[in-house]
Amino acid sequence: MEIAALLARWNALPSRIRTIAASAFAAALLLLLLGSLLAHPQRTALFASALHAEQLSEVEERLASWNVAFTPTADNVLVESRRRNDLLLRLSMAGVPHAHVEASVDVLGKLGALTPQTVIDAQTREGLAGDIELGLRGIDGIEDARVIIAPAKQGYFADESSRDASASVRLRLTPGSKLSADAVSGIRSFVAASVPGLDERRVAIVDDRGIALGDGSGDGDEADLQRSLQSALDSAVGAGATIVRVHVEYDRRTITSTDVRRTPLSSLPIAASTQDERYDGEGKRYDRSEQQLDRGSDTHESSASAQGGRIARMSAAVFVDASRGIDLTQVRRLAAATLGIDPHRGDAIDVAAISFARAPAVNKDGWWLAYGAIVPLLPTLAVVIAALVALRWSGAPVGALVRSMSERASIARTAHAAAGIPPASVRGALANEPPHAAAAIISALPAATAAVVLDMYPEHERAAIIRRMQRPSSPLLADAEKFIANA
């Protein structure tokens, strides 16, 4: 019933009011829809193709770190359409996402019951390499990695040779990053532990430049040692007081040593010797015999191998500013302790006080200070001087122009006021005006009124006014007033 009553009341309204109400309702609905679209901007998929799980996780982590709003899906992310190109560019510059790497789960899922064993072995190694690559990506300073595993081979025949398993690792470091020797050693141990039967010594690690890491080249160790000592000296004696240089020589030989120890089985010595001497006088014969006795022992054999890349010798030089008056003995002790100098290994350290080169101080006298104060003001002074010169040169013409415009305005006002006034009143208003002003005002009056006003002036004043009313015309501009008015 209420709906019917409302419809009846609606139909009872004039058609004009119903049209206005329907239009207002449609406009409100349109504004509500537009506001909803603005509050919830259109979203689109960020990537044109589907992402894998590790790629999707990487993109979501990077977008979250940038504080970008997104909606994750099963294989993509939804972002605002207007920001899609910008986000794709930023992700590309950041190297995200990395290329998909097939791990063991992906590779083994493709194998079937009839797959040959050689293919299974190859796919297993490929999946294991992918697992290692994904593990290396999470290490600080490593942007990406590529791992190649060469399996061990057993020689079963006389003309076949055996070889151990080996691995090659290529690392792409993030810009400005540098791996320490401990980090490289840890990566080598990680790779060796991931592959069954792989020895750490058979893991080769290089960077994108093709430079082997952790091979004893010492670039990183030298730089680390030098930075460590320089930082310690700067904290102890002040920044800029010392200069440090460190050089390290490495022994790339691989040394293997074997130690064999024998333990006696009883309290008696392991080995004993007996001697027997006999002399036969009748036969004139002399015999002597010696016998070695080995009572047995427990043998313990141990072997040790030292990989190449050990520090063979270290030398360091510390230059101290002579003007600081620093104790060189204390500097030597600090440097030796920081670097770990070993005299038995042949390490050497030299500390010397020298005069550091410095730029000569400029003697800034009064003229120099005045010059330094004036030079920054020269552009401003030039502008001010130019403005003063222009004002001085144009002062008289500008003043004359202002006066002329003022007189013109005064004459126009007076002529307009005198247009409807009797001639006698005009003459009274012009009683104290100079001849040129009276001439200008009378010239603007009607001819009859101007003649009557001129007759009221004395002869000499009338002649002066008429003389100014009769201006000589210019050969270039016949009527200057008309030209100015038209301009």
XYZ file of C-alpha atoms in Angstrom:
487
model
C 0.000 0.000 0.000
C 2.813 2.405 0.786
C 4.408 1.782 -2.608
C 1.075 2.393 -4.326
C 0.611 5.606 -2.354
C 4.097 6.781 -3.296
C 3.429 6.017 -6.958
C 0.158 7.906 -6.787
C 1.849 10.905 -5.242
C 4.615 10.694 -7.867
C 2.078 10.631 -10.716
C 0.237 13.557 -9.165
C 3.338 15.755 -9.424
C 3.646 18.066 -12.441
C 5.631 16.628 -15.365
C 8.274 19.362 -15.027
C 8.994 18.475 -11.404
C 9.158 14.769 -12.236
C 11.636 15.455 -15.051
C 13.864 17.534 -12.747
C 13.756 14.872 -10.011
C 14.572 12.048 -12.463
C 17.467 14.066 -13.903
C 18.812 14.810 -10.409
C 18.595 11.134 -9.485
C 20.406 10.091 -12.679
C 23.109 12.722 -12.085
C 23.580 11.538 -8.495
C 23.837 7.946 -9.674
C 26.399 8.925 -12.306
C 28.467 10.864 -9.762
C 28.352 7.892 -7.395
C 29.565 5.587 -10.161
C 32.334 8.000 -11.135
C 33.409 8.361 -7.505
C 33.529 4.599 -7.160
C 35.753 4.328 -10.243
C 38.066 7.034 -8.946
C 38.258 5.463 -5.495
C 39.028 2.049 -7.010
C 41.235 2.625 -10.081
C 41.329 0.067 -12.850
C 43.797 -2.742 -12.237
C 45.589 -4.909 -14.769
C 48.087 -7.758 -14.764
C 51.656 -6.528 -14.349
C 53.255 -9.182 -16.601
C 51.985 -10.397 -19.942
C 52.954 -14.013 -19.190
C 52.469 -16.151 -16.123
C 55.165 -16.211 -13.425
C 56.594 -19.177 -11.587
C 56.355 -19.448 -7.837
C 59.854 -18.119 -7.026
C 59.459 -15.276 -9.548
C 56.093 -14.295 -8.088
C 57.530 -14.280 -4.566
C 60.449 -12.136 -5.713
C 58.183 -9.571 -7.421
C 55.839 -9.368 -4.426
C 58.752 -8.814 -2.065
C 60.153 -6.009 -4.220
C 56.777 -4.275 -4.654
C 56.169 -4.474 -0.911
C 59.565 -2.871 -0.245
C 58.591 -0.026 -2.613
C 55.254 0.418 -0.793
C 53.294 -0.242 -4.009
C 49.713 -1.475 -3.707
C 49.077 -4.733 -5.593
C 46.744 -7.720 -5.605
C 48.445 -11.146 -5.859
C 46.968 -13.882 -8.034
C 47.968 -17.479 -8.683
C 50.621 -16.604 -11.291
C 50.689 -12.790 -11.550
C 50.073 -9.546 -9.662
C 47.464 -6.865 -10.368
C 48.489 -3.199 -10.191
C 46.994 0.136 -11.230
C 46.886 0.411 -15.017
C 48.466 3.874 -15.054
C 51.497 2.644 -13.063
C 52.122 -0.579 -15.005
C 54.790 0.778 -17.387
C 56.611 2.593 -14.603
C 56.698 -0.505 -12.404
C 57.900 -2.716 -15.263
C 60.757 -0.279 -15.897
C 61.753 -0.176 -12.215
C 61.653 -3.965 -11.927
C 63.721 -4.348 -15.086
C 66.374 -1.953 -13.760
C 66.438 -3.902 -10.484
C 66.838 -7.228 -12.323
C 63.556 -8.611 -10.999
C 62.348 -11.232 -11.573
C 65.269 -13.531 -12.264
C 65.073 -16.134 -14.993
C 63.229 -19.252 -13.927
C 65.461 -22.088 -12.751
C 64.099 -25.623 -12.745
C 64.724 -27.243 -9.386
C 64.697 -30.947 -8.573
C 60.937 -30.946 -8.024
C 60.300 -29.555 -11.519
C 62.798 -31.826 -13.241
C 61.827 -35.081 -11.544
C 58.164 -34.392 -12.256
C 58.876 -34.768 -15.984
C 60.411 -38.250 -15.689
C 58.412 -41.301 -16.639
C 58.638 -45.038 -15.981
C 60.321 -45.695 -19.344
C 62.861 -42.864 -19.144
C 66.424 -44.173 -19.754
C 68.805 -44.120 -16.822
C 71.240 -41.798 -18.573
C 68.463 -39.233 -19.049
C 67.420 -39.634 -15.407
C 71.009 -39.011 -14.258
C 71.343 -35.926 -16.471
C 68.008 -34.514 -15.296
C 68.899 -35.204 -11.686
C 72.161 -33.252 -12.037
C 70.285 -30.400 -13.747
C 67.751 -30.245 -10.931
C 70.523 -30.354 -8.319
C 72.298 -27.479 -10.078
C 69.032 -25.509 -10.008
C 68.653 -26.125 -6.285
C 72.169 -24.806 -5.696
C 71.534 -21.727 -7.865
C 68.379 -20.850 -5.957
C 70.274 -21.284 -2.687
C 73.098 -18.984 -3.802
C 70.685 -16.241 -4.867
C 69.747 -15.602 -1.270
C 73.338 -14.800 -0.191
C 74.068 -11.130 0.446
C 75.960 -9.587 -2.461
C 75.036 -12.271 -5.048
C 72.473 -11.255 -7.661
C 72.435 -14.494 -9.655
C 74.396 -17.727 -10.045
C 74.957 -20.452 -12.622
C 76.147 -23.921 -11.590
C 77.506 -26.724 -13.806
C 78.119 -30.156 -12.264
C 80.416 -32.703 -13.884
C 79.759 -36.192 -12.447
C 82.464 -38.603 -11.391
C 83.493 -41.301 -13.857
C 84.888 -44.691 -12.947
C 87.326 -46.318 -15.368
C 86.442 -49.991 -15.687
C 88.865 -50.881 -18.459
C 92.598 -50.534 -18.818
C 92.350 -47.784 -21.437
C 89.849 -45.737 -19.405
C 90.808 -43.170 -16.796
C 88.812 -42.309 -13.720
C 87.920 -38.783 -12.675
C 86.349 -37.246 -9.611
C 83.233 -35.106 -9.561
C 83.719 -31.372 -10.077
C 81.577 -28.239 -10.177
C 81.863 -24.806 -11.772
C 80.073 -21.801 -10.299
C 79.674 -18.424 -11.978
C 78.451 -15.628 -9.726
C 76.893 -12.324 -10.723
C 77.526 -9.887 -7.908
C 75.345 -6.893 -7.151
C 76.901 -3.540 -8.168
C 79.443 -2.418 -5.581
C 79.509 -5.757 -3.743
C 82.639 -7.754 -3.015
C 82.862 -11.193 -1.482
C 85.384 -11.777 1.272
C 87.613 -14.822 1.428
C 85.433 -16.337 4.150
C 82.311 -15.864 1.996
C 83.962 -17.563 -0.993
C 85.119 -20.420 1.220
C 81.590 -20.798 2.586
C 80.131 -20.888 -0.944
C 82.654 -23.560 -1.929
C 81.710 -25.665 1.109
C 77.991 -25.179 0.365
C 78.380 -26.411 -3.209
C 80.599 -29.346 -2.205
C 78.146 -30.452 0.471
C 75.241 -30.308 -1.988
C 76.807 -32.766 -4.466
C 77.574 -36.304 -3.228
C 81.247 -37.220 -3.535
C 82.372 -33.687 -4.440
C 85.572 -32.390 -2.862
C 85.869 -28.682 -2.057
C 89.148 -28.539 -3.941
C 87.333 -29.386 -7.174
C 84.879 -26.473 -7.001
C 85.822 -23.527 -9.240
C 84.178 -20.137 -8.562
C 84.408 -17.178 -10.955
C 82.594 -13.874 -11.337
C 81.134 -12.295 -14.472
C 84.561 -10.909 -15.392
C 86.001 -14.429 -15.460
C 88.212 -13.780 -12.429
C 88.560 -16.745 -10.096
C 87.436 -16.076 -6.536
C 89.313 -17.529 -3.598
C 92.263 -18.769 -5.667
C 94.872 -16.913 -3.646
C 95.107 -13.881 -5.905
C 94.767 -11.785 -2.767
C 93.069 -8.725 -4.244
C 90.238 -8.893 -1.762
C 92.449 -9.866 1.185
C 94.926 -7.069 0.497
C 92.154 -4.502 0.233
C 90.458 -5.804 3.391
C 93.695 -5.754 5.376
C 94.556 -2.290 4.121
C 91.117 -0.899 4.964
C 91.221 -2.530 8.393
C 94.601 -1.015 9.279
C 93.727 2.398 7.835
C 90.496 2.486 9.838
C 92.323 1.540 13.031
C 94.969 4.235 12.539
C 92.381 6.887 11.656
C 90.532 6.121 14.875
C 93.737 6.122 16.937
C 95.732 9.097 15.595
C 93.167 10.993 13.500
C 92.052 10.988 9.899
C 94.609 12.098 7.337
C 97.596 11.475 9.604
C 98.678 8.162 8.027
C 98.811 6.409 4.665
C 98.735 2.589 4.585
C 99.797 0.173 1.844
C 99.723 -3.635 2.211
C 101.109 -6.288 -0.124
C 100.466 -10.024 0.306
C 102.252 -12.869 -1.486
C 100.489 -16.235 -1.701
C 101.736 -19.783 -2.019
C 99.630 -21.558 -4.639
C 101.217 -24.980 -4.090
C 99.143 -27.819 -2.704
C 101.087 -29.578 0.081
C 100.256 -33.079 1.289
C 101.997 -34.590 4.354
C 101.738 -38.111 5.817
C 102.548 -39.038 9.411
C 103.026 -42.695 10.439
C 103.230 -43.591 14.142
C 103.896 -47.069 15.603
C 102.894 -48.023 19.150
C 104.509 -51.113 20.862
C 102.222 -53.944 21.836
C 103.886 -54.440 25.232
C 106.297 -52.747 27.516
C 109.192 -54.119 25.476
C 110.577 -52.069 22.627
C 109.197 -52.660 19.172
C 112.544 -53.514 17.656
C 115.663 -55.126 19.175
C 119.019 -56.330 17.820
C 121.300 -59.194 19.005
C 124.904 -59.875 18.140
C 126.764 -63.236 18.276
C 130.567 -63.577 18.008
C 132.517 -66.891 17.757
C 136.193 -67.646 17.490
C 137.662 -71.057 16.555
C 141.374 -71.135 17.497
C 142.191 -74.419 15.928
C 140.440 -73.649 12.757
C 141.538 -70.117 13.067
C 138.037 -68.869 12.157
C 136.113 -65.903 13.496
C 132.320 -65.574 13.030
C 130.088 -62.621 13.894
C 126.336 -62.441 13.347
C 123.728 -59.742 14.022
C 119.986 -60.288 14.191
C 117.134 -57.685 14.143
C 113.990 -58.510 16.099
C 110.569 -56.831 15.488
C 108.072 -57.607 18.238
C 105.110 -56.005 16.349
C 103.250 -52.732 16.860
C 100.057 -50.776 16.201
C 100.511 -48.512 13.202
C 98.620 -45.219 12.952
C 98.904 -43.322 9.659
C 97.508 -39.808 9.185
C 97.713 -37.526 6.194
C 97.025 -33.785 5.831
C 96.607 -31.652 2.726
C 97.005 -27.881 2.524
C 95.223 -26.173 -0.351
C 97.034 -23.547 -2.393
C 96.435 -19.894 -1.637
C 98.131 -19.636 1.745
C 99.825 -16.416 2.733
C 103.515 -16.868 2.036
C 104.691 -13.396 2.961
C 103.168 -10.073 3.928
C 104.714 -6.631 3.765
C 103.197 -3.355 4.897
C 104.249 0.282 4.770
C 102.812 3.001 6.993
C 103.575 6.642 6.226
C 103.026 9.006 9.167
C 102.667 12.770 8.890
C 105.817 14.211 10.442
C 104.017 17.416 11.494
C 101.734 15.466 13.860
C 104.506 14.277 16.187
C 103.095 10.731 16.437
C 105.004 7.967 18.256
C 106.238 5.637 15.484
C 106.814 2.740 17.880
C 103.206 2.711 18.961
C 102.092 2.925 15.325
C 104.308 -0.056 14.455
C 102.876 -2.152 17.287
C 99.310 -1.281 16.330
C 99.921 -2.089 12.653
C 101.661 -5.399 13.419
C 98.862 -6.519 15.703
C 96.134 -5.474 13.240
C 97.692 -7.234 10.238
C 98.983 -10.276 12.132
C 102.627 -9.808 11.131
C 104.628 -13.053 11.579
C 108.430 -12.514 11.527
C 109.066 -16.273 11.219
C 107.151 -16.269 7.940
C 109.259 -13.422 6.597
C 106.681 -10.663 7.086
C 107.960 -7.116 7.172
C 106.487 -3.804 8.238
C 108.026 -0.374 7.789
C 106.822 2.780 9.552
C 108.327 6.127 8.575
C 107.539 9.756 9.318
C 107.510 11.981 6.241
C 106.249 15.432 5.413
C 102.941 15.181 3.595
C 102.451 17.292 0.487
C 99.957 20.082 1.027
C 98.623 22.789 -1.239
C 100.236 26.157 -0.440
C 97.982 28.426 1.580
C 96.834 31.509 -0.292
C 97.671 34.778 1.452
C 94.343 36.556 1.397
C 95.165 40.226 2.066
C 92.735 43.138 2.154
C 92.653 43.529 -1.617
C 91.901 39.822 -2.019
C 89.035 40.038 0.460
C 87.679 43.141 -1.273
C 87.928 41.374 -4.622
C 86.084 38.357 -3.233
C 83.337 40.616 -1.890
C 82.985 42.706 -5.064
C 83.076 40.006 -7.729
C 79.774 38.361 -6.678
C 78.118 41.809 -6.739
C 79.337 42.794 -10.223
C 76.225 41.545 -12.108
C 73.922 43.422 -9.730
C 76.055 46.569 -9.926
C 76.049 46.408 -13.727
C 72.247 46.168 -13.801
C 71.881 49.082 -11.345
C 74.309 51.288 -13.288
C 72.585 50.481 -16.575
C 69.212 51.356 -14.997
C 70.572 54.691 -13.675
C 72.094 55.607 -17.053
C 68.843 54.723 -18.836
C 66.863 56.754 -16.310
C 69.237 59.739 -16.634
C 69.110 59.632 -20.451
C 65.350 59.293 -20.602
C 64.544 61.492 -17.627
C 63.825 64.714 -19.563
C 61.747 63.102 -22.350
C 59.799 61.038 -19.860
C 59.177 64.098 -17.666
C 58.025 66.130 -20.645
C 55.750 63.303 -21.723
C 54.242 63.054 -18.236
C 53.693 66.820 -18.069
C 52.134 66.849 -21.536
C 49.812 63.996 -20.639
C 48.863 65.770 -17.406
C 48.107 68.993 -19.266
C 46.091 67.122 -21.856
C 44.027 65.491 -19.142
C 43.486 68.842 -17.391
C 42.506 70.542 -20.661
C 40.103 67.767 -21.538
C 38.436 67.976 -18.142
C 38.191 71.785 -18.319
C 36.869 71.754 -21.905
C 34.278 69.158 -21.005
C 33.219 71.205 -17.992
C 33.104 74.453 -20.025
C 31.133 73.018 -22.960
C 27.755 73.982 -21.450
C 28.893 77.118 -19.548
C 28.200 80.659 -20.831
C 31.154 82.532 -22.365
C 31.395 84.905 -19.417
C 31.752 81.996 -17.013
C 34.404 80.462 -19.250
C 36.309 83.716 -19.242
C 36.115 83.839 -15.476
C 37.379 80.227 -15.195
C 40.354 81.090 -17.452
C 41.281 84.228 -15.591
C 44.464 82.820 -14.035
C 45.389 80.318 -16.778
C 48.525 80.891 -18.852
C 48.099 81.675 -22.567
C 48.961 78.185 -23.757
C 46.425 76.588 -21.401
C 43.733 79.129 -22.372
C 44.523 78.514 -26.066
C 44.138 74.765 -25.641
C 40.803 75.121 -23.805
C 39.349 77.733 -26.160
C 40.356 75.582 -29.147
C 38.149 72.776 -27.813
C 35.075 75.076 -27.536
C 32.532 75.611 -30.277
C 33.543 78.333 -32.739
C 30.871 80.832 -31.616
C 31.681 80.402 -27.946
C 35.428 80.595 -28.627
C 35.034 83.919 -30.543
C 33.007 85.469 -27.714
C 35.526 84.354 -25.100
C 38.449 85.763 -27.121
C 36.740 89.136 -27.412
C 36.631 89.358 -23.608
C 40.466 89.256 -23.389
C 42.629 92.385 -23.638
C 44.430 92.929 -26.933
C 47.871 91.662 -25.890
C 46.485 88.568 -24.116
C 44.195 87.798 -27.045
C 47.161 88.020 -29.454
C 49.223 85.640 -27.296
C 46.364 83.134 -27.128
C 45.717 83.307 -30.873
C 49.444 82.902 -31.599
C 49.479 79.644 -29.614
C 46.302 78.438 -31.239
C 47.958 78.784 -34.647
C 50.665 76.087 -34.379
C 53.003 75.462 -37.307
C 52.335 72.066 -38.878
C 55.152 69.522 -39.266
C 56.083 68.492 -42.803
C 56.210 64.886 -41.600
C 52.981 64.855 -39.574
C 50.366 67.430 -40.596
C 48.259 66.817 -37.488
C 50.297 65.385 -34.586
C 47.313 65.456 -32.204
C 45.244 63.339 -34.548
C 48.128 60.890 -35.039
C 48.581 60.479 -31.289
C 44.841 60.056 -30.774
C 44.616 57.402 -33.506
C 47.679 55.592 -32.152
